[in-house]
Short mmCIF file of C-alpha atoms and ligand atoms in Angstrom, two decimals:
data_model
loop_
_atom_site.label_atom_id
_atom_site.label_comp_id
_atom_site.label_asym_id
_atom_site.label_seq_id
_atom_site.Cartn_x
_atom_site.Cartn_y
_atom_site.Cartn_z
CA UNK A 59 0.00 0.00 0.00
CA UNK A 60 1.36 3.21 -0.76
CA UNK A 61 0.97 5.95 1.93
CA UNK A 62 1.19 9.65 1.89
CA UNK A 63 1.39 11.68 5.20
CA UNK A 64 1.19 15.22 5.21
CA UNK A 65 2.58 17.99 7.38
CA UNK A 66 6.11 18.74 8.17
CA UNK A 67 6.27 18.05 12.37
CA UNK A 68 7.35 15.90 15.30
CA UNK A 69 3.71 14.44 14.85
CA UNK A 70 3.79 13.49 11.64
CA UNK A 71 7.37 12.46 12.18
CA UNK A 72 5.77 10.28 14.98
CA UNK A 73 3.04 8.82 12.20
CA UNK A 74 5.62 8.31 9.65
CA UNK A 75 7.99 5.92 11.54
CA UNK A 76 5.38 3.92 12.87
CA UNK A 77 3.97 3.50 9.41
CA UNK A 78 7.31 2.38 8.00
CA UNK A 79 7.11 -0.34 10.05
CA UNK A 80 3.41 -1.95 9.20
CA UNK A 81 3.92 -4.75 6.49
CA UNK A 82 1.08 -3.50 4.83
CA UNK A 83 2.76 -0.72 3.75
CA UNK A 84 4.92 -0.59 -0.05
CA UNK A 85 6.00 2.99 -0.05
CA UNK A 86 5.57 6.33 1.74
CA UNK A 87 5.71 9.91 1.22
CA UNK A 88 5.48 13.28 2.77
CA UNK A 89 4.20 16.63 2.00
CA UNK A 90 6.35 18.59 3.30
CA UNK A 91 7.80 16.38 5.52
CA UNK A 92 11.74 17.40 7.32
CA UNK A 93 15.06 16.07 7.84
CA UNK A 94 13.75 13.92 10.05
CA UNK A 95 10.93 12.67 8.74
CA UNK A 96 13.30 11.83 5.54
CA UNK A 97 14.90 9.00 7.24
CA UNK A 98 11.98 6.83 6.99
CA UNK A 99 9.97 8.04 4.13
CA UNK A 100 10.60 10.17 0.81
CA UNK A 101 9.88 13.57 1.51
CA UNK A 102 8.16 15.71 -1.71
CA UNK A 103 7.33 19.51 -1.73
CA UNK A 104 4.36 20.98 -1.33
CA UNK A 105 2.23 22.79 1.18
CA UNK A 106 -0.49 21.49 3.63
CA UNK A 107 -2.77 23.84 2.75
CA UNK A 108 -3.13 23.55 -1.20
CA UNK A 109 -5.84 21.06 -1.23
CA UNK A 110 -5.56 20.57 -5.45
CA UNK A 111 -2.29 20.53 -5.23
CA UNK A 112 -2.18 17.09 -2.85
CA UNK A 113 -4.91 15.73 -5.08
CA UNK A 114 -2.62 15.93 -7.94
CA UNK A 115 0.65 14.83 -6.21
CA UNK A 116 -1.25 11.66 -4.94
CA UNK A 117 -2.80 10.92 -7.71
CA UNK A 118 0.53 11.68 -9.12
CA UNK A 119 1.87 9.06 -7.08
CA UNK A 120 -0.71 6.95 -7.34
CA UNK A 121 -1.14 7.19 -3.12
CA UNK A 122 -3.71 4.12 -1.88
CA UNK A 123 -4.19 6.32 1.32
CA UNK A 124 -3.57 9.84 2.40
CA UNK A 125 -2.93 10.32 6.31
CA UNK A 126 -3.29 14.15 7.10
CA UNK A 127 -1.82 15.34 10.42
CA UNK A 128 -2.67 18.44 10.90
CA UNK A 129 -5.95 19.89 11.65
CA UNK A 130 -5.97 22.76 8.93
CA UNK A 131 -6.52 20.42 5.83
CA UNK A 132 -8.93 18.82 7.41
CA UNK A 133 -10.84 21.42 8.29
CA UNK A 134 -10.51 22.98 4.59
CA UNK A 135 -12.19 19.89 3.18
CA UNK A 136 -8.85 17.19 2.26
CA UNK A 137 -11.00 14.04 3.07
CA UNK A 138 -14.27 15.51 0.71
CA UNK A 139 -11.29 16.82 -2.17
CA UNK A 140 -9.67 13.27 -2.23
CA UNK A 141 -12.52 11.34 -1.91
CA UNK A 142 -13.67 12.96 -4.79
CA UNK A 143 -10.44 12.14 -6.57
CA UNK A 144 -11.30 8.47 -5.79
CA UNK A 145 -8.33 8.32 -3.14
CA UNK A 146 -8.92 6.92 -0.11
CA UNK A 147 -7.94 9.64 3.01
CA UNK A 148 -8.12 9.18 6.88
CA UNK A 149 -9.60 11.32 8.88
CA UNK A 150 -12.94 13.71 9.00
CA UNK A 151 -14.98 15.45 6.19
CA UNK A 152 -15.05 19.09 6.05
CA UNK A 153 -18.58 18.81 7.54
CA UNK A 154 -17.61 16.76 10.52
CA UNK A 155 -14.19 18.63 11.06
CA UNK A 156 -16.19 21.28 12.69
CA UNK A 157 -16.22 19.78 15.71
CA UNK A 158 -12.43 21.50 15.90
CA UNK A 159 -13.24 24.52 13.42
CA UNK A 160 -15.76 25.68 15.30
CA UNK A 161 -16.20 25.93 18.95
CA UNK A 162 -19.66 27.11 19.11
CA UNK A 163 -20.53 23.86 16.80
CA UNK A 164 -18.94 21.73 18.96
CA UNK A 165 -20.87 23.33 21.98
CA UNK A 166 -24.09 22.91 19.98
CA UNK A 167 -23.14 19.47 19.96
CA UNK A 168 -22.47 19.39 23.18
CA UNK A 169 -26.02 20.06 24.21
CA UNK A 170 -27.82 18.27 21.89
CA UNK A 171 -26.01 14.99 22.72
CA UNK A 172 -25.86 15.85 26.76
CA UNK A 173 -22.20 15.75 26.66
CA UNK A 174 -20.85 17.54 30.41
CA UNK A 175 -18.82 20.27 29.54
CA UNK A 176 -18.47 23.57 30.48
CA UNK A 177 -21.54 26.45 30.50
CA UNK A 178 -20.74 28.73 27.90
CA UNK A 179 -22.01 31.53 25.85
CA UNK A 180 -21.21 32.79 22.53
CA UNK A 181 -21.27 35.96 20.98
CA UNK A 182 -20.57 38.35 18.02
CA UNK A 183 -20.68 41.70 19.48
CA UNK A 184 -18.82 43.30 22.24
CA UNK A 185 -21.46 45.16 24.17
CA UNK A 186 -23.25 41.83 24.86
CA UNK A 187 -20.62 39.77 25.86
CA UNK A 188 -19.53 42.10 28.13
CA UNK A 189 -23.34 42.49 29.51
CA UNK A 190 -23.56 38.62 30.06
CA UNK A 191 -19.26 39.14 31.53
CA UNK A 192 -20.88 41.37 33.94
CA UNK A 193 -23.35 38.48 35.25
CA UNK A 194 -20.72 36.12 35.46
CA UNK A 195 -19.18 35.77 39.53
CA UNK A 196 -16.05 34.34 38.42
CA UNK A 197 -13.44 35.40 35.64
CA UNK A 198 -14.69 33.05 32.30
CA UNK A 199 -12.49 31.50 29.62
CA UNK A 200 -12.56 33.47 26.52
CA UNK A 201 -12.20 31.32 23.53
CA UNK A 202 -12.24 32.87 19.91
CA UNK A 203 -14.97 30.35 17.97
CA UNK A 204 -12.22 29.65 14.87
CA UNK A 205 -9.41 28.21 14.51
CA UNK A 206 -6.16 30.06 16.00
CA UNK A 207 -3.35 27.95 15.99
CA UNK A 208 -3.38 27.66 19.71
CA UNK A 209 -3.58 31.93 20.00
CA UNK A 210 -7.18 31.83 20.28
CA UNK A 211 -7.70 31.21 24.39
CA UNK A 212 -7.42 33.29 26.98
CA UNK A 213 -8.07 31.61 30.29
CA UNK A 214 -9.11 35.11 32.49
CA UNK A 215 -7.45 35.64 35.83
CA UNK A 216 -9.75 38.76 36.18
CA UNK A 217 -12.80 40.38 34.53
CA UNK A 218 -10.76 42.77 33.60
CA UNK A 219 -8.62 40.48 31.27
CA UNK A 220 -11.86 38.62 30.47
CA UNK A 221 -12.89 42.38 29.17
CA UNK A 222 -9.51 43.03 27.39
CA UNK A 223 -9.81 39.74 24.84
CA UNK A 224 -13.60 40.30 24.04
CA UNK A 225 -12.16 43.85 22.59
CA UNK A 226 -9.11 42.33 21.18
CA UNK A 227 -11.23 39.83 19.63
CA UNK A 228 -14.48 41.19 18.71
CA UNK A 229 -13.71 45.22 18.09
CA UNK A 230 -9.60 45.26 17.49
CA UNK A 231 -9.63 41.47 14.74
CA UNK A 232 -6.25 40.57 16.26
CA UNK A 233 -7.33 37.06 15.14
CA UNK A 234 -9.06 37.82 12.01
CA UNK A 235 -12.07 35.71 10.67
CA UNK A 236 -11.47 32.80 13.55
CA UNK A 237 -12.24 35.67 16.15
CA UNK A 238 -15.32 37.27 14.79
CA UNK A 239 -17.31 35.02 17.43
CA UNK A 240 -16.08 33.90 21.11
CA UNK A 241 -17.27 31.97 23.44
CA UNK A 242 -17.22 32.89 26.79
CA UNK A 243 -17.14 29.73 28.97
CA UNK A 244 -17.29 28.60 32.61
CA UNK A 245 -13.16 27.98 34.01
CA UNK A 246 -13.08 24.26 35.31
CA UNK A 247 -10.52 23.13 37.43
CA UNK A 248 -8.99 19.49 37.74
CA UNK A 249 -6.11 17.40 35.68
CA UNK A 250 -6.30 18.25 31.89
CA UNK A 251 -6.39 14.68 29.60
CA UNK A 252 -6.27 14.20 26.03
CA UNK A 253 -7.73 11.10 25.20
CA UNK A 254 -7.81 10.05 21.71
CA UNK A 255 -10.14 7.49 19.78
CA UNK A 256 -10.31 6.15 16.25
CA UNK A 257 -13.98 6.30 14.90
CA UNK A 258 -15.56 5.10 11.72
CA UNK A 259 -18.61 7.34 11.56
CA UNK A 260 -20.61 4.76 13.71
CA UNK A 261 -18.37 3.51 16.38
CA UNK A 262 -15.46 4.49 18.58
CA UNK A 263 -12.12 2.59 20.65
CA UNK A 264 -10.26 4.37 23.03
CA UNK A 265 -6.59 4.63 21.50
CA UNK A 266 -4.66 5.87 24.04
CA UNK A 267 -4.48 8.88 26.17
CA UNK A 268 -1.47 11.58 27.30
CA UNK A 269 -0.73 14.88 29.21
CA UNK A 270 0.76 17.34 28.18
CA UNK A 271 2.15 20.67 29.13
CA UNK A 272 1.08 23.82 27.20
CA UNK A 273 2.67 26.44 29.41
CA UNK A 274 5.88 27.63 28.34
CA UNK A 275 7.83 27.74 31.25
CA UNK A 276 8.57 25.17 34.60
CA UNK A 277 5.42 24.72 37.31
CA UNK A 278 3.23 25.25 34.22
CA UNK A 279 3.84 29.43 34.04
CA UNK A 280 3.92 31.49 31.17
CA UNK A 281 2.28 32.08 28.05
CA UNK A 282 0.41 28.68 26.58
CA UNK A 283 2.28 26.94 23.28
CA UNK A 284 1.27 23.74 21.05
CA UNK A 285 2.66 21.83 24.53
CA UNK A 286 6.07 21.54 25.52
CA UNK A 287 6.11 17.45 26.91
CA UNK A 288 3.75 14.55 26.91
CA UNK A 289 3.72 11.28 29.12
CA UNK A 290 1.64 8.37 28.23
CA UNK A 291 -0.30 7.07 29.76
CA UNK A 292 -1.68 9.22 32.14
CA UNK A 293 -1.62 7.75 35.46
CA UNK A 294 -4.99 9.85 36.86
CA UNK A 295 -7.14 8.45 33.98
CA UNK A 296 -8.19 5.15 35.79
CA UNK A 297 -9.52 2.42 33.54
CA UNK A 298 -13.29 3.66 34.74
CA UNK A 299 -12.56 7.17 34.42
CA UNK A 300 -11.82 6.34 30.37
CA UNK A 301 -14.82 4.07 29.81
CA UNK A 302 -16.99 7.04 31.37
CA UNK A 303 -15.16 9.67 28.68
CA UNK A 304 -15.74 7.07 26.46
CA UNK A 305 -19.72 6.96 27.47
CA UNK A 306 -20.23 9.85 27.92
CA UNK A 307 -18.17 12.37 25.63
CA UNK A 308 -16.86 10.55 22.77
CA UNK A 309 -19.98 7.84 21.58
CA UNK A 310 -22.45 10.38 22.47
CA UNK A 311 -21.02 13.10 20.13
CA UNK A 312 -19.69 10.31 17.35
CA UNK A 313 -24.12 9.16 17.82
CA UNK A 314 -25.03 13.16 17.31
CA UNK A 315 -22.49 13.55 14.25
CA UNK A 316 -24.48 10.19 12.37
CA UNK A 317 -27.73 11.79 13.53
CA UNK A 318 -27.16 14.67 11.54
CA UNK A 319 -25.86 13.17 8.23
CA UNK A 320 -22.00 14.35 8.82
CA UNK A 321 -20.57 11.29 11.08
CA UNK A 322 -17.17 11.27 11.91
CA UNK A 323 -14.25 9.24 10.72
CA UNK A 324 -10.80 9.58 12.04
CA UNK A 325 -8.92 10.38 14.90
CA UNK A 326 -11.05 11.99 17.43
CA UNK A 327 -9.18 13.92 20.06
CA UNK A 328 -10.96 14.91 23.17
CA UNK A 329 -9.81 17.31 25.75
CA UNK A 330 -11.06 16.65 28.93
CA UNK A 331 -10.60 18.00 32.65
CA UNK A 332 -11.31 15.56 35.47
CA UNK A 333 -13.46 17.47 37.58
CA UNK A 334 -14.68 16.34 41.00
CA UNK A 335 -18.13 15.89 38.96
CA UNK A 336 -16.23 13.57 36.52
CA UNK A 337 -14.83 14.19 33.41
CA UNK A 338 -15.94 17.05 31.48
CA UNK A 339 -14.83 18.28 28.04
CA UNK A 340 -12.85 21.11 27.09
CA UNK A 341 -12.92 20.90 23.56
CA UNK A 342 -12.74 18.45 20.60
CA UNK A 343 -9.60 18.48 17.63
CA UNK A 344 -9.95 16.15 14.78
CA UNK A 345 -6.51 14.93 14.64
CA UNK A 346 -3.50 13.82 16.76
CA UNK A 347 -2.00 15.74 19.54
CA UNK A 348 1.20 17.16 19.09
CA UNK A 349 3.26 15.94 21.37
CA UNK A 350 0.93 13.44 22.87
CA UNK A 351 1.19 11.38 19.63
CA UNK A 352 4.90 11.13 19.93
CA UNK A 353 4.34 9.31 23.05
CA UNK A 354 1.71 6.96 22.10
CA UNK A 355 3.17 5.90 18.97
CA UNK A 356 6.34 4.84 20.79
CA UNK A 357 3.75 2.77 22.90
CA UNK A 358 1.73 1.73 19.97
CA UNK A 359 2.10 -2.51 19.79
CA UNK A 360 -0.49 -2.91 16.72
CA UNK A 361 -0.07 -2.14 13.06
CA UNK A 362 -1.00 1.50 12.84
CA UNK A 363 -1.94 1.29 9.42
CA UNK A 364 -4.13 -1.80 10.00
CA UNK A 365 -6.17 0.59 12.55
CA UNK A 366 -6.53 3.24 10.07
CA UNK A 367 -7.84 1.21 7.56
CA UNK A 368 -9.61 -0.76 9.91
CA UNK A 369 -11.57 2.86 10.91
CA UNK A 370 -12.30 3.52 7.26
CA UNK A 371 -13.83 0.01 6.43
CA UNK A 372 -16.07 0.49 9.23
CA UNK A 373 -13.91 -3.11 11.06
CA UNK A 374 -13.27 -1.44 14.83
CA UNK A 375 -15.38 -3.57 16.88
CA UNK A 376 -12.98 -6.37 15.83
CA UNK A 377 -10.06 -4.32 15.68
CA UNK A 378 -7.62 -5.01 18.92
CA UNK A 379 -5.31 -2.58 19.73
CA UNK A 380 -2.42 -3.38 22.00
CA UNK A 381 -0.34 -1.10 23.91
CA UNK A 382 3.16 -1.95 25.11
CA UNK A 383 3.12 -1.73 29.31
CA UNK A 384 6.09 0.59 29.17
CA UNK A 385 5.73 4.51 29.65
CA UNK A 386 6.59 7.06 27.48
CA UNK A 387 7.52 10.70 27.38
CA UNK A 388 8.19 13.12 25.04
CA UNK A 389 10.66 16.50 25.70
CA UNK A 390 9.70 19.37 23.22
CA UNK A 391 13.10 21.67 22.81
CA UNK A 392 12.53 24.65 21.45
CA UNK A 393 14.33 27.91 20.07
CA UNK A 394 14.77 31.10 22.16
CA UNK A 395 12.47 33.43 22.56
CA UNK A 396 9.52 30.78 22.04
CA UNK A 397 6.09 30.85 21.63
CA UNK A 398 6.47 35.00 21.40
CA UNK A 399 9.90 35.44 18.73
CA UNK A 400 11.43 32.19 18.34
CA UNK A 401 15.14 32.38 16.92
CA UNK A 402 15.56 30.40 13.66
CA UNK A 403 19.14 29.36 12.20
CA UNK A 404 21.07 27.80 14.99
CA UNK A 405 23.26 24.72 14.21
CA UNK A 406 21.83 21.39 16.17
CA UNK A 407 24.04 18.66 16.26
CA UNK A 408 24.04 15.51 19.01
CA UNK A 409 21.22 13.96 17.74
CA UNK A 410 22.98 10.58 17.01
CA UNK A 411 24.09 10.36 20.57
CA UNK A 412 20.54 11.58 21.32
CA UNK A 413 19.07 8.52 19.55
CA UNK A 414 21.45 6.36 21.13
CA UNK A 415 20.35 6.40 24.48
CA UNK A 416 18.60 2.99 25.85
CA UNK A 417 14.72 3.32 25.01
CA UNK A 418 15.09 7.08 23.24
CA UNK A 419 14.03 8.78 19.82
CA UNK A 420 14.62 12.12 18.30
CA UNK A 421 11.25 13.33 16.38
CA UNK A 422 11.99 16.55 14.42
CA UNK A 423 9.43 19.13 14.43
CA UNK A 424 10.85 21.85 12.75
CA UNK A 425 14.16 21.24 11.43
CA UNK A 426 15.85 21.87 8.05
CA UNK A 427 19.13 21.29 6.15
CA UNK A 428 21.19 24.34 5.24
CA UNK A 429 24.37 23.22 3.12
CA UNK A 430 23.79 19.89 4.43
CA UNK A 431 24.43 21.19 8.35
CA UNK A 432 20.90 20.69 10.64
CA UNK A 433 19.43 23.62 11.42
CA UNK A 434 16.35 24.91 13.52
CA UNK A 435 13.57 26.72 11.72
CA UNK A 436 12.28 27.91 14.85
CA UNK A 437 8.95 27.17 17.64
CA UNK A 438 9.23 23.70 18.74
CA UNK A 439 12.06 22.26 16.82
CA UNK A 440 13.12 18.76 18.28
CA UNK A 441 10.45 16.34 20.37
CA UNK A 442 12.97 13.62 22.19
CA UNK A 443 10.88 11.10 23.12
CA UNK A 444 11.62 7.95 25.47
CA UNK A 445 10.03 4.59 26.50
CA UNK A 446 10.72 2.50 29.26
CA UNK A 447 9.52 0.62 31.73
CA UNK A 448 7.59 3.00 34.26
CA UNK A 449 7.28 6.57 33.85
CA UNK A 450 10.74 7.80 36.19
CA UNK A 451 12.58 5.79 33.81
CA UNK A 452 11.44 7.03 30.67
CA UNK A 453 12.05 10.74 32.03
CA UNK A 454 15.49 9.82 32.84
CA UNK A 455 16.08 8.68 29.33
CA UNK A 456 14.47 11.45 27.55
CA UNK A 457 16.68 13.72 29.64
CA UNK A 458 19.69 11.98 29.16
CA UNK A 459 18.93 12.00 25.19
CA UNK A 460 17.93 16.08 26.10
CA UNK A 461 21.56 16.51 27.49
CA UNK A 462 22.99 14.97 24.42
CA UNK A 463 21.82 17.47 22.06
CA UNK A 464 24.34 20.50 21.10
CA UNK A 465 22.18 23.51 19.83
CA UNK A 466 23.11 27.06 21.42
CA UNK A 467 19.51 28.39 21.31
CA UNK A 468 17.59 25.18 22.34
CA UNK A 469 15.60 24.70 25.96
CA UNK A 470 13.16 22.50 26.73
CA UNK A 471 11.23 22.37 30.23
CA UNK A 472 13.03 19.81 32.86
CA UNK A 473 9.67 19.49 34.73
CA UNK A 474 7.92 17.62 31.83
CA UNK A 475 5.93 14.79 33.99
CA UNK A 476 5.51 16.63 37.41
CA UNK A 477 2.08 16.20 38.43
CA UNK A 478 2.78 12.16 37.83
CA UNK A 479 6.59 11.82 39.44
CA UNK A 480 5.43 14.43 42.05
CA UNK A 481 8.55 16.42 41.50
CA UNK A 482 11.15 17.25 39.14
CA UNK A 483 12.42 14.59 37.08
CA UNK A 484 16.48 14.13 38.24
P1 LIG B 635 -8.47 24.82 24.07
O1 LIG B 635 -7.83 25.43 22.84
O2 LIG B 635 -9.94 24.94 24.13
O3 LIG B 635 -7.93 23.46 24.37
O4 LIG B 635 -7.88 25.66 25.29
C1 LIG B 635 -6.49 25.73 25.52
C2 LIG B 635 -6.22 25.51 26.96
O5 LIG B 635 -6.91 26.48 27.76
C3 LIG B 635 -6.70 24.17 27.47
O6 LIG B 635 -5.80 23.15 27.24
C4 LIG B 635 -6.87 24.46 28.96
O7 LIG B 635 -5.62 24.40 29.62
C5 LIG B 635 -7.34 25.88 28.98
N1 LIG B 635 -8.82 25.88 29.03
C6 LIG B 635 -9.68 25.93 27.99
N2 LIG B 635 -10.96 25.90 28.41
C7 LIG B 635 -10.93 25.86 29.76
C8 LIG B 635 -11.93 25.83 30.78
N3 LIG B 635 -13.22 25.87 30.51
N4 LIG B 635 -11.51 25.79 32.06
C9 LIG B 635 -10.20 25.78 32.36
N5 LIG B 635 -9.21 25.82 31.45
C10 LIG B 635 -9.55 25.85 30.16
N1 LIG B 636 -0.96 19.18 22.36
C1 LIG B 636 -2.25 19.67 22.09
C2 LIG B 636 -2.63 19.73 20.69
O1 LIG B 636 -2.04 19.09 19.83
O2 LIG B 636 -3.58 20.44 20.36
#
């Protein structure tokens, strides 16, 4: 079978090596794809975003499957533009990718399917969002309704800076179209989850579940990124805890999405927070986690592309996934001056000894080759990733791999894991 993934990071990286190794597979490819990533399968150019443009490279290439990673094709319709092509592609039609292009949708969903999540509003004029603000007795989560490549939440400490992104959002357009609506939600407190299942429009399996960090800095302070570390799996999501996000998150809103004509195939990611009333969700994405899905894949025992195909020919119920008993984590480094200005251009070298480490691999997430020297392109540039047999373990070997990489502008977080080792890893 000859695969195509597309998208050029530690994800897709992540996707890409555990596809090389399914015996179903003949050849595979990458739009854009990265140094990394080029190791394992061809790489081809070409952006993420020009839909007719993949349609021609895989018919091209005459691709059996196309495996999108990230959430933006998806969203603009991939699936619907290949199918029509008569090539077969994993993951959600335009129509049923709302439930991550749209948060208001997904809220609508929400309460038409009885899923818990938080109360919310949404809006798409200033003066009455801050009327209802007023109302509200504790600071709410201001979420623009698009999507905003992780720019697009503000979780309020005060009214005050509840009040400041309704006018940045609604009256100044600092996020364009994807901010011309907000939602302004209830704040929930508990452990944040991302649990992930593979649907084929009519039923779901849990595969696998993560945390991960999205503040910047150590303790979980600073500004919020794409997530700087991932463990897997979680050690607060108890066995029960997943079969109830299972019952009642993920098959309720897979059961609403059939109802209404647009049911949803692929990877459905659900963000939840265990509350002391049980798990509620924060919001849907259509796709992988990035960097939860560097973790799981290193966990991954079954054929990945068996479980792909097995969620497009409608075959999960018999489908048995197996996860290896070992833990993993994943250690995003990334440039200077990251999320805000990252620096782009440094020299990374190390990454051999990096890989070498006992249980460890070196996903590239943004990465290029200048005059055949590695180089950073900036953000989140290298996820080093480890398995082993508990959780203190794999730390220890993802920063021992960490500590083997030479790149002047690189940092990662040395906390990744906290909440679960109950202290800094050493
Ligand atoms: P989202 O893009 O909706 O995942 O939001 C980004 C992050 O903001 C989440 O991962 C949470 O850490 C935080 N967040 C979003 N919604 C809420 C909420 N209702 N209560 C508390 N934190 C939230
Ligand atoms: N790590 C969170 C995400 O991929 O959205």
């Amino acid at each position: 079978m000859r695969v195509l993934v597309i998208g050029s990071g530690a994800r897709e990286h992540a996707l890409c090596w555990k596809l090389a190794a399914s015996p179903l597979l003949t050849s595979l490819c990458c739009v854009p794809g990265n140094p990394g990533i080029a190791a394992v399968a061809t790489c081809l150019p070409g952006r993420v975003d020009d839909i007719a443009g993949l349609v021609a490279l895989a018919r091209r290439e005459a691709i059996d499957l196309v495996v999108p990673g990230p959430e933006g094709p998806l969203v603009a319709g991939i699936v619907d533009a290949m199918e029509e092509a008569g090539i077969r592609c994993f993951g959600p039609s335009a129509a049923a990718a709302r439930l991550e292009g749209s948060k208001s949708f997904t809220k609508e969903i929400c309460a038409a399917a009885g899923i818990p999540t938080a109360a919310w509003r949404s809006f798409t004029d200033a003066p009455s969002a801050r009327a209802y603000l007023a109302t509200l007795p504790s600071p709410p989560v201001v979420k623009a309704d698009g999507l905003a490549a992780g720019k697009g939440v503000v979780v309020a400490a005060t009214h005050e800076e509840a009040e400041v992104a309704i006018t940045e959002f609604l009256e100044v357009g600092r996020l364009g179209a994807a901010g011309r609506a907000l939602v302004l939600e209830e704040r929930l407190t508990g452990e944040e989850v991302s649990l992930f299942a593979l649907c084929d429009g009519e039923h779901a399996i849990a595969f696998g579940a993560a945390q991960d960090h999205k503040a910047v800095g150590e303790g979980d302070t600073g500004p919020n990124t794409g997530g700087m570390g991932a463990y897997s799996p979680p050690p607060v999501l108890t066995a029960a805890l997943e079969e109830a996000a299972m019952q009642r998150i993920v098959r309720p809103a897979l059961a609403e999405m059939a109802r209404r004509g647009t049911p949803f195939r692929g990877i459905l990611f659900a963000g939840l927070m265990l509350t002391a009333e049980g798990p509620k969700l924060i919001e849907f994405n259509v796709r992988f986690g990035d960097p939860e899905c560097e973790a799981l894949m290193l966990r991954l025992r079954s054929d990945l592309l068996a479980a792909l195909l097995a969620a497009m020919d409608g075959e999960l119920p018999s489908f048995d996934v197996r996860w290896s008993k070992e833990a993993a984590m994943t250690v995003v480094m990334a440039a200077r001056g990251y999320p805000a200005r990252p620096a782009s251009g440094g020299v990374i070298g190390g990454l051999e000894a990096a890989g070498a480490i006992a249980g460890a691999h070196v996903f590239h997430a943004s990465t290029a080759t200048r005059d055949g020297v590695l180089v950073a392109q900036g953000g989140r540039v290298l996820a080093i990733s480890a398995a082993a047999a508990t959780l203190a373990e794999a730390a220890r070997a993802a920063y021992a791999a960490v500590d083997k990489v030479v790149w002047a502008d690189g940092f990662c977080r040395r906390d990744i894991g906290w909440r679960a080792l109950g202290g800094v890893p050493t």
